[in-house]
CSV table of C-alpha atoms in Angstrom, one decimal:
chain,number,residue,atom,x,y,z
A,1,MET,CA,0.0,0.0,0.0
A,2,ASP,CA,1.5,3.4,-1.0
A,3,ARG,CA,1.9,6.3,1.3
A,4,ASN,CA,-1.0,8.3,-0.1
A,5,LYS,CA,-3.4,5.4,0.7
A,6,VAL,CA,-2.0,5.0,4.2
A,7,ALA,CA,-2.3,8.7,4.8
A,8,MET,CA,-5.9,8.7,3.5
A,9,LEU,CA,-6.8,5.8,5.9
A,10,VAL,CA,-5.2,7.5,8.9
A,11,LYS,CA,-7.0,10.7,8.1
A,12,ALA,CA,-10.3,8.8,7.8
A,13,MET,CA,-9.8,6.9,11.0
A,14,GLY,CA,-8.9,10.1,12.9
A,15,ASP,CA,-9.4,9.9,16.6
A,16,ARG,CA,-10.8,6.3,16.4
A,17,ILE,CA,-7.2,5.1,16.6
A,18,LYS,CA,-5.9,5.1,20.1
A,19,VAL,CA,-3.2,2.4,19.7
A,20,PHE,CA,-1.7,0.8,16.5
A,21,ALA,CA,-3.8,-2.3,17.1
A,22,ASP,CA,-6.9,-0.3,16.5
A,23,ALA,CA,-5.7,0.5,12.9
A,24,VAL,CA,-5.3,-3.2,12.1
A,25,VAL,CA,-9.1,-3.7,12.3
A,26,PHE,CA,-9.7,-1.0,9.7
A,27,PHE,CA,-7.0,-2.3,7.4
A,28,ASP,CA,-8.5,-5.8,7.5
A,29,TYR,CA,-11.5,-4.9,5.5
A,30,LEU,CA,-9.5,-3.5,2.6
A,31,LYS,CA,-8.2,-6.9,1.6
A,32,GLU,CA,-9.2,-8.4,-1.7
A,33,ASP,CA,-9.9,-12.0,-0.7
A,34,TRP,CA,-13.1,-11.2,1.3
A,35,SER,CA,-15.0,-14.1,2.9
A,36,ALA,CA,-17.7,-14.7,5.5
A,37,ALA,CA,-14.9,-15.3,8.0
A,38,ASP,CA,-14.1,-11.5,7.7
A,39,TYR,CA,-17.4,-10.6,9.3
A,40,ASP,CA,-17.8,-10.1,13.1
A,41,PRO,CA,-20.5,-12.7,14.0
A,42,ALA,CA,-22.2,-10.4,16.6
A,43,SER,CA,-22.3,-7.5,14.1
A,44,VAL,CA,-23.9,-9.8,11.5
A,45,GLU,CA,-26.5,-11.1,14.0
A,46,ASN,CA,-27.3,-7.5,15.2
A,47,ARG,CA,-27.4,-5.8,11.8
A,48,LEU,CA,-27.9,-8.3,8.9
A,49,ARG,CA,-30.3,-10.8,10.2
A,50,HIS,CA,-33.3,-8.5,10.6
A,51,GLU,CA,-36.4,-8.5,8.5
A,52,THR,CA,-35.5,-5.1,7.0
A,53,SER,CA,-31.9,-5.9,6.2
A,54,LEU,CA,-32.7,-7.6,2.9
A,55,GLU,CA,-34.7,-4.6,1.7
A,56,ILE,CA,-32.1,-2.1,2.9
A,57,ILE,CA,-29.2,-3.8,1.3
A,58,THR,CA,-31.1,-4.4,-2.0
A,59,LYS,CA,-32.2,-0.8,-2.3
A,60,VAL,CA,-28.8,0.5,-1.3
A,61,ALA,CA,-27.1,-1.6,-3.9
A,62,THR,CA,-29.5,-0.1,-6.5
A,63,ILE,CA,-28.6,3.4,-5.3
A,64,PHE,CA,-24.9,2.7,-5.5
A,65,GLY,CA,-25.3,1.1,-8.9
A,66,ASN,CA,-26.6,4.3,-10.3
A,67,MET,CA,-23.6,6.3,-9.0
A,68,ASP,CA,-19.9,6.2,-9.8
A,69,PHE,CA,-17.2,6.8,-7.3
A,70,PRO,CA,-13.7,5.4,-7.6
A,71,ALA,CA,-11.8,3.5,-5.0
A,72,TRP,CA,-9.2,5.6,-3.1
A,73,CYS,CA,-11.0,8.8,-4.1
A,74,GLU,CA,-8.8,11.6,-2.8
A,75,ASP,CA,-10.5,14.5,-4.6
A,76,GLU,CA,-12.3,16.3,-1.8
A,77,ALA,CA,-14.6,18.2,-4.1
A,78,LEU,CA,-15.7,15.0,-5.8
A,79,ARG,CA,-16.2,13.3,-2.5
A,80,GLN,CA,-18.4,16.1,-1.2
A,81,SER,CA,-20.3,16.2,-4.5
A,82,ILE,CA,-21.0,12.4,-4.3
A,83,LYS,CA,-21.9,12.6,-0.6
A,84,GLY,CA,-24.3,15.5,-1.4
A,85,VAL,CA,-26.1,13.2,-3.8
A,86,LEU,CA,-25.8,10.0,-1.8
A,87,ASP,CA,-26.8,11.2,1.6
A,88,PRO,CA,-30.3,12.5,0.7
A,89,GLN,CA,-31.0,9.3,-1.1
A,90,LEU,CA,-30.0,7.2,1.9
A,91,ARG,CA,-32.0,9.5,4.2
A,92,GLY,CA,-35.0,9.2,1.8
A,93,LEU,CA,-34.7,5.4,1.9
A,94,SER,CA,-34.9,5.5,5.7
A,95,VAL,CA,-38.0,7.7,5.6
A,96,ALA,CA,-39.6,5.5,2.9
A,97,MET,CA,-38.9,2.3,4.9
A,98,ASN,CA,-39.9,4.0,8.2
A,99,VAL,CA,-36.5,3.0,9.8
A,100,LYS,CA,-34.0,5.3,11.5
A,101,PHE,CA,-31.2,6.6,9.3
A,102,LEU,CA,-28.8,5.0,11.7
A,103,VAL,CA,-30.3,1.6,11.0
A,104,VAL,CA,-29.7,2.1,7.3
A,105,MET,CA,-26.1,3.2,7.8
A,106,GLN,CA,-25.2,0.5,10.3
A,107,THR,CA,-26.7,-2.1,7.9
A,108,ILE,CA,-24.5,-0.7,5.1
A,109,ARG,CA,-21.5,-0.6,7.4
A,110,VAL,CA,-21.7,-4.3,8.5
A,111,ALA,CA,-22.5,-5.4,5.0
A,112,VAL,CA,-19.5,-3.6,3.5
A,113,THR,CA,-16.9,-3.7,6.3
A,114,GLY,CA,-17.9,-6.7,8.4
A,115,ILE,CA,-17.9,-4.7,11.6
A,116,ASP,CA,-20.4,-2.4,13.3
A,117,LYS,CA,-17.9,0.4,14.1
A,118,GLY,CA,-15.2,2.3,12.3
A,119,MET,CA,-14.4,5.3,10.3
A,120,ASP,CA,-17.1,7.6,8.9
A,121,MET,CA,-19.2,5.4,6.6
A,122,TYR,CA,-18.8,7.8,3.6
A,123,ASP,CA,-15.0,7.7,4.1
A,124,ALA,CA,-15.1,3.9,4.0
A,125,LEU,CA,-17.2,4.0,0.9
A,126,PHE,CA,-14.8,6.3,-0.9
A,127,ILE,CA,-11.8,4.2,0.1
A,128,LEU,CA,-13.4,0.9,-1.1
A,129,GLY,CA,-15.0,2.3,-4.2
A,130,ARG,CA,-18.3,1.7,-5.9
A,131,ASP,CA,-17.5,-1.7,-7.4
A,132,LYS,CA,-16.1,-3.3,-4.2
A,133,VAL,CA,-19.0,-1.8,-2.2
A,134,ILE,CA,-21.6,-3.3,-4.5
A,135,ASN,CA,-19.8,-6.7,-4.5
A,136,ARG,CA,-19.8,-6.7,-0.7
A,137,LEU,CA,-23.5,-5.8,-0.5
A,138,GLN,CA,-24.3,-8.6,-2.9
A,139,PHE,CA,-22.0,-11.0,-0.9
A,140,SER,CA,-23.8,-10.0,2.3
A,141,LEU,CA,-27.2,-10.7,0.7
A,142,GLN,CA,-26.1,-14.1,-0.3
A,143,GLN,CA,-24.2,-15.1,2.9
A,144,PHE,CA,-26.2,-13.6,5.7
A,145,THR,CA,-29.6,-12.1,5.0
A,146,LEU,CA,-30.9,-15.1,3.0
A,147,ALA,CA,-28.7,-17.8,4.6
A,148,GLY,CA,-30.1,-17.5,8.2
A,149,ASP,CA,-32.6,-20.1,9.1
A,150,SER,CA,-34.6,-17.5,10.9
A,151,ILE,CA,-34.8,-13.8,10.3
A,152,LYS,CA,-35.3,-11.5,13.3
A,153,GLU,CA,-38.0,-8.9,13.2
A,154,ALA,CA,-36.6,-5.4,13.3
């Protein structure tokens, strides 16, 4: 990983890193060979095995599919422009589904990063890029929301 990418990660993680070991968790979800083992089981249970998770992830994948944002997007003007389009759509989704915006964002976070805490979700999206985000949303749909033998009610 080059210096610019490391600098971008450190900036995105900000005060969430207290010791170096904290950074390792965030670097883990950047790897290419992503699998179900990369997901925190408690986060999956709490965020992806709910009745609304399938609908949230499916609709979010459609929203992201209609946008274009590169991985490792360093252009702050582009990032703010994309966030300015994306944020109202995600907020609108939460209103349309009658769920809290936090529920939408936490569902996205776990589906995309495998954990329920971390850097700002928009920073994570811009680091991973559209294609990887969509792939992970689809992976989560296949592995977790449909694979559970019982779906929790939200």
